[in-house]
PDB file of C-alpha atoms in Angstrom:
ATOM      1  CA  UNK A   1      11.946  -3.886  15.887  1.00 75.00           C
ATOM      2  CA  UNK A   2       8.760  -3.503  14.536  1.00 83.00           C
ATOM      3  CA  UNK A   3       7.718  -5.245  11.474  1.00 90.00           C
ATOM      4  CA  UNK A   4       5.066  -7.372   9.759  1.00 94.00           C
ATOM      5  CA  UNK A   5       5.120 -11.149   8.409  1.00 96.00           C
ATOM      6  CA  UNK A   6       3.026 -12.339   5.513  1.00 97.00           C
ATOM      7  CA  UNK A   7       4.560 -16.507   6.548  1.00 96.00           C
ATOM      8  CA  UNK A   8       2.657 -17.779   3.242  1.00 96.00           C
ATOM      9  CA  UNK A   9       4.059 -16.164  -0.788  1.00 95.00           C
ATOM     10  CA  UNK A  10       0.786 -18.366  -1.564  1.00 97.00           C
ATOM     11  CA  UNK A  11      -2.325 -19.990  -0.349  1.00 98.00           C
ATOM     12  CA  UNK A  12      -4.179 -21.926  -2.262  1.00 98.00           C
ATOM     13  CA  UNK A  13      -7.904 -22.627  -2.114  1.00 98.00           C
ATOM     14  CA  UNK A  14     -10.692 -24.264  -3.470  1.00 98.00           C
ATOM     15  CA  UNK A  15     -13.992 -22.188  -5.070  1.00 98.00           C
ATOM     16  CA  UNK A  16     -16.784 -22.156  -2.359  1.00 98.00           C
ATOM     17  CA  UNK A  17     -14.067 -23.306   0.344  1.00 98.00           C
ATOM     18  CA  UNK A  18     -13.071 -20.233   3.526  1.00 98.00           C
ATOM     19  CA  UNK A  19      -9.788 -19.367   3.284  1.00 98.00           C
ATOM     20  CA  UNK A  20      -7.462 -17.844   5.697  1.00 98.00           C
ATOM     21  CA  UNK A  21      -4.165 -15.843   4.927  1.00 98.00           C
ATOM     22  CA  UNK A  22      -1.781 -15.567   7.873  1.00 98.00           C
ATOM     23  CA  UNK A  23      -0.662 -11.857   8.930  1.00 98.00           C
ATOM     24  CA  UNK A  24       1.863 -11.104  12.171  1.00 97.00           C
ATOM     25  CA  UNK A  25       2.654  -8.079  13.367  1.00 95.00           C
ATOM     26  CA  UNK A  26       4.926  -6.700  15.539  1.00 92.00           C
ATOM     27  CA  UNK A  27       5.451  -3.201  17.240  1.00 87.00           C
ATOM     28  CA  UNK A  28       4.339  -0.495  20.209  1.00 82.00           C
ATOM     29  CA  UNK A  29       2.311   0.138  21.260  1.00 81.00           C
ATOM     30  CA  UNK A  30      -1.809   0.144  20.338  1.00 84.00           C
ATOM     31  CA  UNK A  31      -1.636  -1.896  16.698  1.00 89.00           C
ATOM     32  CA  UNK A  32      -3.744  -0.505  13.552  1.00 91.00           C
ATOM     33  CA  UNK A  33      -3.997  -2.928  10.978  1.00 94.00           C
ATOM     34  CA  UNK A  34      -5.464  -2.774   7.597  1.00 95.00           C
ATOM     35  CA  UNK A  35      -5.796  -5.786   4.569  1.00 97.00           C
ATOM     36  CA  UNK A  36      -5.528  -4.424   1.191  1.00 97.00           C
ATOM     37  CA  UNK A  37      -5.748  -6.161  -2.052  1.00 97.00           C
ATOM     38  CA  UNK A  38      -3.812  -4.951  -5.631  1.00 95.00           C
ATOM     39  CA  UNK A  39      -5.292  -7.161  -8.356  1.00 91.00           C
ATOM     40  CA  UNK A  40      -2.333  -7.600 -11.620  1.00 86.00           C
ATOM     41  CA  UNK A  41      -0.780  -4.836 -12.756  1.00 81.00           C
ATOM     42  CA  UNK A  42      -2.975  -2.990 -10.285  1.00 85.00           C
ATOM     43  CA  UNK A  43      -2.750   0.087  -7.073  1.00 88.00           C
ATOM     44  CA  UNK A  44      -4.142  -1.415  -3.523  1.00 94.00           C
ATOM     45  CA  UNK A  45      -7.231  -1.523  -3.351  1.00 95.00           C
ATOM     46  CA  UNK A  46      -8.641  -0.686   0.911  1.00 95.00           C
ATOM     47  CA  UNK A  47     -10.712  -3.826   2.317  1.00 97.00           C
ATOM     48  CA  UNK A  48     -10.605  -3.368   6.150  1.00 96.00           C
ATOM     49  CA  UNK A  49      -8.863  -2.619   9.416  1.00 95.00           C
ATOM     50  CA  UNK A  50      -9.203  -2.856  13.025  1.00 94.00           C
ATOM     51  CA  UNK A  51      -8.204   0.177  15.482  1.00 90.00           C
ATOM     52  CA  UNK A  52     -10.210  -0.575  18.164  1.00 87.00           C
ATOM     53  CA  UNK A  53     -13.336  -2.216  19.474  1.00 88.00           C
ATOM     54  CA  UNK A  54     -14.386  -5.846  18.385  1.00 91.00           C
ATOM     55  CA  UNK A  55     -12.152  -8.622  17.294  1.00 94.00           C
ATOM     56  CA  UNK A  56     -13.126  -9.028  14.214  1.00 96.00           C
ATOM     57  CA  UNK A  57     -13.656  -6.655  11.438  1.00 96.00           C
ATOM     58  CA  UNK A  58     -15.898  -6.586   7.969  1.00 96.00           C
ATOM     59  CA  UNK A  59     -14.501  -5.262   5.021  1.00 95.00           C
ATOM     60  CA  UNK A  60     -15.779  -5.415   1.918  1.00 93.00           C
ATOM     61  CA  UNK A  61     -16.370  -8.726  -0.788  1.00 93.00           C
ATOM     62  CA  UNK A  62     -17.600 -10.715   2.256  1.00 96.00           C
ATOM     63  CA  UNK A  63     -13.726 -10.209   3.612  1.00 97.00           C
ATOM     64  CA  UNK A  64     -13.317 -10.043   7.662  1.00 98.00           C
ATOM     65  CA  UNK A  65     -10.138 -10.938   9.342  1.00 98.00           C
ATOM     66  CA  UNK A  66      -9.520 -11.769  13.646  1.00 96.00           C
ATOM     67  CA  UNK A  67      -7.674  -9.469  15.860  1.00 96.00           C
ATOM     68  CA  UNK A  68      -6.143 -11.603  17.908  1.00 96.00           C
ATOM     69  CA  UNK A  69      -4.011  -9.876  20.827  1.00 93.00           C
ATOM     70  CA  UNK A  70      -2.145 -12.292  22.510  1.00 94.00           C
ATOM     71  CA  UNK A  71      -1.294 -13.784  19.286  1.00 96.00           C
ATOM     72  CA  UNK A  72      -0.554 -10.875  17.624  1.00 95.00           C
ATOM     73  CA  UNK A  73      -2.400 -11.889  14.101  1.00 97.00           C
ATOM     74  CA  UNK A  74      -4.728 -10.440  11.748  1.00 98.00           C
ATOM     75  CA  UNK A  75      -5.686 -13.055  10.355  1.00 98.00           C
ATOM     76  CA  UNK A  76      -8.141 -11.940   6.946  1.00 98.00           C
ATOM     77  CA  UNK A  77     -10.872 -14.131   6.050  1.00 98.00           C
ATOM     78  CA  UNK A  78     -13.527 -15.568   4.013  1.00 98.00           C
ATOM     79  CA  UNK A  79     -16.722 -17.712   4.667  1.00 97.00           C
ATOM     80  CA  UNK A  80     -16.383 -19.341   1.212  1.00 97.00           C
ATOM     81  CA  UNK A  81     -14.225 -18.300  -1.927  1.00 97.00           C
ATOM     82  CA  UNK A  82     -14.423 -17.198  -5.874  1.00 97.00           C
ATOM     83  CA  UNK A  83     -12.787 -17.504  -8.769  1.00 96.00           C
ATOM     84  CA  UNK A  84     -12.465 -12.677  -8.952  1.00 95.00           C
ATOM     85  CA  UNK A  85     -10.995 -14.098  -4.841  1.00 96.00           C
ATOM     86  CA  UNK A  86      -7.533 -14.350  -6.563  1.00 97.00           C
ATOM     87  CA  UNK A  87      -5.007 -11.704  -6.502  1.00 97.00           C
ATOM     88  CA  UNK A  88      -2.400 -10.634  -3.800  1.00 96.00           C
ATOM     89  CA  UNK A  89      -3.277  -9.647  -0.435  1.00 97.00           C
ATOM     90  CA  UNK A  90      -0.931  -6.975   1.480  1.00 97.00           C
ATOM     91  CA  UNK A  91      -1.235  -7.073   5.553  1.00 97.00           C
ATOM     92  CA  UNK A  92       0.240  -3.510   6.632  1.00 95.00           C
ATOM     93  CA  UNK A  93       0.570  -2.156  10.573  1.00 92.00           C
ATOM     94  CA  UNK A  94       1.295   1.436  12.165  1.00 86.00           C
ATOM     95  CA  UNK A  95       4.574   2.423  12.529  1.00 74.00           C
ATOM     96  CA  UNK A  96       3.735   3.972  16.438  1.00 67.00           C
ATOM     97  CA  UNK A  97       7.526   6.332  16.165  1.00 70.00           C
ATOM     98  CA  UNK A  98       6.475   8.169  12.853  1.00 69.00           C
ATOM     99  CA  UNK A  99       2.863   7.003  11.798  1.00 72.00           C
ATOM    100  CA  UNK A 100       3.483   5.442   8.474  1.00 81.00           C
ATOM    101  CA  UNK A 101       2.234   2.744   7.135  1.00 88.00           C
ATOM    102  CA  UNK A 102       4.695  -0.902   7.683  1.00 90.00           C
ATOM    103  CA  UNK A 103       3.490  -3.445   4.793  1.00 93.00           C
ATOM    104  CA  UNK A 104       4.059  -7.432   4.754  1.00 94.00           C
ATOM    105  CA  UNK A 105       5.818  -8.833   1.137  1.00 94.00           C
ATOM    106  CA  UNK A 106       1.648  -9.982   0.259  1.00 95.00           C
ATOM    107  CA  UNK A 107       0.740 -13.584   0.254  1.00 97.00           C
ATOM    108  CA  UNK A 108      -0.401 -14.648  -3.443  1.00 97.00           C
ATOM    109  CA  UNK A 109      -4.231 -16.038  -3.661  1.00 98.00           C
ATOM    110  CA  UNK A 110      -5.099 -18.554  -5.830  1.00 98.00           C
ATOM    111  CA  UNK A 111      -8.823 -19.592  -6.149  1.00 97.00           C
ATOM    112  CA  UNK A 112      -9.225 -22.670  -8.145  1.00 96.00           C
ATOM    113  CA  UNK A 113     -12.538 -23.550  -9.948  1.00 95.00           C
TER     114      UNK A 113
ATOM    115  CA  UNK B   1     -15.223  10.279 -10.154  1.00 52.00           C
ATOM    116  CA  UNK B   2     -13.434  10.640  -7.216  1.00 63.00           C
ATOM    117  CA  UNK B   3      -9.278   9.154  -6.809  1.00 93.00           C
ATOM    118  CA  UNK B   4      -5.812   9.486  -7.638  1.00 96.00           C
ATOM    119  CA  UNK B   5      -4.627   9.553 -11.442  1.00 96.00           C
ATOM    120  CA  UNK B   6      -0.835   8.597 -11.879  1.00 96.00           C
ATOM    121  CA  UNK B   7       0.916   9.366 -15.273  1.00 92.00           C
ATOM    122  CA  UNK B   8       1.321   7.625 -17.747  1.00 92.00           C
ATOM    123  CA  UNK B   9       0.588   4.060 -16.922  1.00 93.00           C
ATOM    124  CA  UNK B  10       4.376   2.416 -18.368  1.00 94.00           C
ATOM    125  CA  UNK B  11       7.179   4.963 -18.738  1.00 94.00           C
ATOM    126  CA  UNK B  12      10.522   4.372 -20.508  1.00 94.00           C
ATOM    127  CA  UNK B  13      13.563   5.928 -19.949  1.00 91.00           C
ATOM    128  CA  UNK B  14      17.635   5.765 -20.839  1.00 91.00           C
ATOM    129  CA  UNK B  15      19.631   4.984 -18.083  1.00 90.00           C
ATOM    130  CA  UNK B  16      21.189   9.236 -16.573  1.00 90.00           C
ATOM    131  CA  UNK B  17      17.353  10.509 -17.537  1.00 92.00           C
ATOM    132  CA  UNK B  18      15.410  12.283 -15.166  1.00 94.00           C
ATOM    133  CA  UNK B  19      11.868  11.866 -15.312  1.00 95.00           C
ATOM    134  CA  UNK B  20       8.433  13.071 -13.264  1.00 96.00           C
ATOM    135  CA  UNK B  21       6.290  10.692 -12.144  1.00 97.00           C
ATOM    136  CA  UNK B  22       2.636  12.537 -11.880  1.00 97.00           C
ATOM    137  CA  UNK B  23      -0.192  12.012  -9.261  1.00 97.00           C
ATOM    138  CA  UNK B  24      -3.730  13.654  -9.316  1.00 97.00           C
ATOM    139  CA  UNK B  25      -6.669  13.257  -6.838  1.00 97.00           C
ATOM    140  CA  UNK B  26      -9.436  14.907  -6.126  1.00 96.00           C
ATOM    141  CA  UNK B  27     -10.516  13.049  -2.490  1.00 95.00           C
ATOM    142  CA  UNK B  28      -9.224  16.470  -0.445  1.00 94.00           C
ATOM    143  CA  UNK B  29      -7.054  14.620   1.302  1.00 94.00           C
ATOM    144  CA  UNK B  30      -4.326  16.121   3.688  1.00 93.00           C
ATOM    145  CA  UNK B  31      -1.323  13.599   3.191  1.00 93.00           C
ATOM    146  CA  UNK B  32      -0.450  11.497   0.564  1.00 95.00           C
ATOM    147  CA  UNK B  33       2.490   9.505  -0.656  1.00 95.00           C
ATOM    148  CA  UNK B  34       5.017   7.702  -3.293  1.00 97.00           C
ATOM    149  CA  UNK B  35       5.090   3.967  -2.578  1.00 96.00           C
ATOM    150  CA  UNK B  36       7.911   1.660  -5.104  1.00 97.00           C
ATOM    151  CA  UNK B  37       6.999  -1.916  -5.390  1.00 94.00           C
ATOM    152  CA  UNK B  38       9.230  -4.675  -6.758  1.00 92.00           C
ATOM    153  CA  UNK B  39       8.249  -8.156  -7.206  1.00 84.00           C
ATOM    154  CA  UNK B  40       8.623 -10.607  -3.672  1.00 78.00           C
ATOM    155  CA  UNK B  41       8.699  -7.156  -1.682  1.00 81.00           C
ATOM    156  CA  UNK B  42       6.116  -5.041   0.319  1.00 84.00           C
ATOM    157  CA  UNK B  43       5.542  -1.791  -0.802  1.00 92.00           C
ATOM    158  CA  UNK B  44       8.403   1.156   0.658  1.00 94.00           C
ATOM    159  CA  UNK B  45       8.082   4.393   1.240  1.00 94.00           C
ATOM    160  CA  UNK B  46       9.815   6.962  -0.407  1.00 96.00           C
ATOM    161  CA  UNK B  47       8.138  10.134   0.485  1.00 96.00           C
ATOM    162  CA  UNK B  48       5.381  11.587   2.512  1.00 94.00           C
ATOM    163  CA  UNK B  49       3.565  15.258   2.969  1.00 94.00           C
ATOM    164  CA  UNK B  50       1.260  15.855   5.304  1.00 90.00           C
ATOM    165  CA  UNK B  51       1.123  18.651   4.054  1.00 90.00           C
ATOM    166  CA  UNK B  52       1.134  21.919   0.914  1.00 93.00           C
ATOM    167  CA  UNK B  53       4.653  22.620   0.702  1.00 94.00           C
ATOM    168  CA  UNK B  54       5.657  20.325   3.101  1.00 93.00           C
ATOM    169  CA  UNK B  55       6.999  16.777   2.721  1.00 94.00           C
ATOM    170  CA  UNK B  56       9.189  14.297   4.885  1.00 93.00           C
ATOM    171  CA  UNK B  57      11.582  11.568   3.201  1.00 95.00           C
ATOM    172  CA  UNK B  58      10.136   8.046   3.022  1.00 93.00           C
ATOM    173  CA  UNK B  59      12.246   4.548   3.511  1.00 91.00           C
ATOM    174  CA  UNK B  60      14.215   4.622   0.447  1.00 95.00           C
ATOM    175  CA  UNK B  61      14.580   8.603  -0.671  1.00 96.00           C
ATOM    176  CA  UNK B  62      17.705   8.490  -1.638  1.00 96.00           C
ATOM    177  CA  UNK B  63      17.974   9.178  -5.946  1.00 96.00           C
ATOM    178  CA  UNK B  64      14.074  10.557  -6.179  1.00 97.00           C
ATOM    179  CA  UNK B  65      12.863  14.248  -5.264  1.00 97.00           C
ATOM    180  CA  UNK B  66       9.125  15.548  -5.213  1.00 98.00           C
ATOM    181  CA  UNK B  67       7.412  18.439  -4.419  1.00 97.00           C
ATOM    182  CA  UNK B  68       3.511  19.323  -2.465  1.00 97.00           C
ATOM    183  CA  UNK B  69       2.563  22.887  -4.673  1.00 97.00           C
ATOM    184  CA  UNK B  70      -0.810  22.016  -5.240  1.00 96.00           C
ATOM    185  CA  UNK B  71      -3.219  20.252  -2.625  1.00 96.00           C
ATOM    186  CA  UNK B  72      -3.166  17.044  -5.217  1.00 97.00           C
ATOM    187  CA  UNK B  73      -0.836  17.103  -7.211  1.00 98.00           C
ATOM    188  CA  UNK B  74       2.005  15.161  -6.240  1.00 98.00           C
ATOM    189  CA  UNK B  75       5.006  14.944  -8.647  1.00 98.00           C
ATOM    190  CA  UNK B  76       7.716  12.483  -7.746  1.00 98.00           C
ATOM    191  CA  UNK B  77      11.503  12.642 -10.222  1.00 97.00           C
ATOM    192  CA  UNK B  78      13.151   9.836 -10.707  1.00 96.00           C
ATOM    193  CA  UNK B  79      16.449  11.710 -10.678  1.00 93.00           C
ATOM    194  CA  UNK B  80      19.259   9.618 -12.093  1.00 89.00           C
ATOM    195  CA  UNK B  81      21.048   9.187  -9.135  1.00 88.00           C
ATOM    196  CA  UNK B  82      19.316   5.800  -7.898  1.00 89.00           C
ATOM    197  CA  UNK B  83      21.151   3.316  -8.996  1.00 89.00           C
ATOM    198  CA  UNK B  84      18.628   1.042  -9.489  1.00 91.00           C
ATOM    199  CA  UNK B  85      14.324   3.003 -11.022  1.00 94.00           C
ATOM    200  CA  UNK B  86      13.141   0.592 -13.039  1.00 95.00           C
ATOM    201  CA  UNK B  87       9.492  -0.840 -10.890  1.00 95.00           C
ATOM    202  CA  UNK B  88       5.999  -0.441 -10.233  1.00 95.00           C
ATOM    203  CA  UNK B  89       5.459   3.049  -8.312  1.00 97.00           C
ATOM    204  CA  UNK B  90       1.907   3.516  -6.981  1.00 96.00           C
ATOM    205  CA  UNK B  91       0.488   7.427  -4.948  1.00 97.00           C
ATOM    206  CA  UNK B  92      -1.507   6.956  -2.190  1.00 95.00           C
ATOM    207  CA  UNK B  93      -3.485   9.551   0.098  1.00 95.00           C
ATOM    208  CA  UNK B  94      -5.639   9.888   2.847  1.00 92.00           C
ATOM    209  CA  UNK B  95      -7.758  12.307   4.753  1.00 90.00           C
ATOM    210  CA  UNK B  96      -4.571  12.667   7.284  1.00 79.00           C
ATOM    211  CA  UNK B  97      -1.048  10.634   8.004  1.00 72.00           C
ATOM    212  CA  UNK B  98      -1.389   6.948   8.641  1.00 57.00           C
ATOM    213  CA  UNK B  99      -1.112   7.131  12.252  1.00 58.00           C
ATOM    214  CA  UNK B 100      -4.256   8.731  12.509  1.00 71.00           C
ATOM    215  CA  UNK B 101      -5.893   4.738  11.721  1.00 80.00           C
ATOM    216  CA  UNK B 102      -7.606   6.317   7.303  1.00 86.00           C
ATOM    217  CA  UNK B 103      -6.643   4.735   5.305  1.00 90.00           C
ATOM    218  CA  UNK B 104      -4.834   4.948   2.091  1.00 92.00           C
ATOM    219  CA  UNK B 105      -6.989   5.014  -1.297  1.00 94.00           C
ATOM    220  CA  UNK B 106      -4.411   4.218  -4.202  1.00 95.00           C
ATOM    221  CA  UNK B 107      -3.862   5.444  -7.981  1.00 96.00           C
ATOM    222  CA  UNK B 108      -2.996   2.818 -10.629  1.00 94.00           C
ATOM    223  CA  UNK B 109       0.047   2.951 -10.211  1.00 95.00           C
ATOM    224  CA  UNK B 110       3.108   3.837 -13.063  1.00 95.00           C
ATOM    225  CA  UNK B 111       5.242   1.091 -14.565  1.00 94.00           C
ATOM    226  CA  UNK B 112       9.049   3.146 -15.476  1.00 95.00           C
ATOM    227  CA  UNK B 113      11.513   0.667 -16.772  1.00 95.00           C
ATOM    228  CA  UNK B 114      14.767   2.325 -17.428  1.00 92.00           C
ATOM    229  CA  UNK B 115      17.741   0.758 -19.452  1.00 90.00           C
TER     230      UNK B 115
END
């Protein structure tokens, strides 16, 4: 079965420290992978995507993600966290059978001053 | 200002009433989607549409209906048949289906409370 897992419900990071939000996936075929961010009571905003090519993808607001095919992971990273990065982060992968997105349950990121 | 608008932001209804949520986009996107978001869960797809006058059921279509009479508009009706309608509803659009690697753009959402 095709799926996405975000193993951490919540991640706590001190401001200025590097952050990582984890995502693993299971799909047939080549994965299309996405990261989105959601601020409280708002819609989701696209951060970045991996389709093909370089395993390190750079996106909005200084975020980047590393695609690792052997570990079937697509972890979101940022070298230096800001308090304003506090939000809910979703990983998603294309379903190869019907081309819809399969969504992870989300990870709440809390950046403490 | 391009984007997706959803109205209203908050909606309260009595059980047994149908309610329609509005979604409009001016991005000239072909594909539009409706998702439901519940606490602690990822987004669940209700309906999607690739083109005007065509739409497909998602994973949780029971108790919902949609129409796509115009490219810009994709309203969602939550019917009285939906057993647990209280949720946050998100509308999205993309240039093409997600399988074509186009990212989705989301509206601000409508929080529906049914009592």
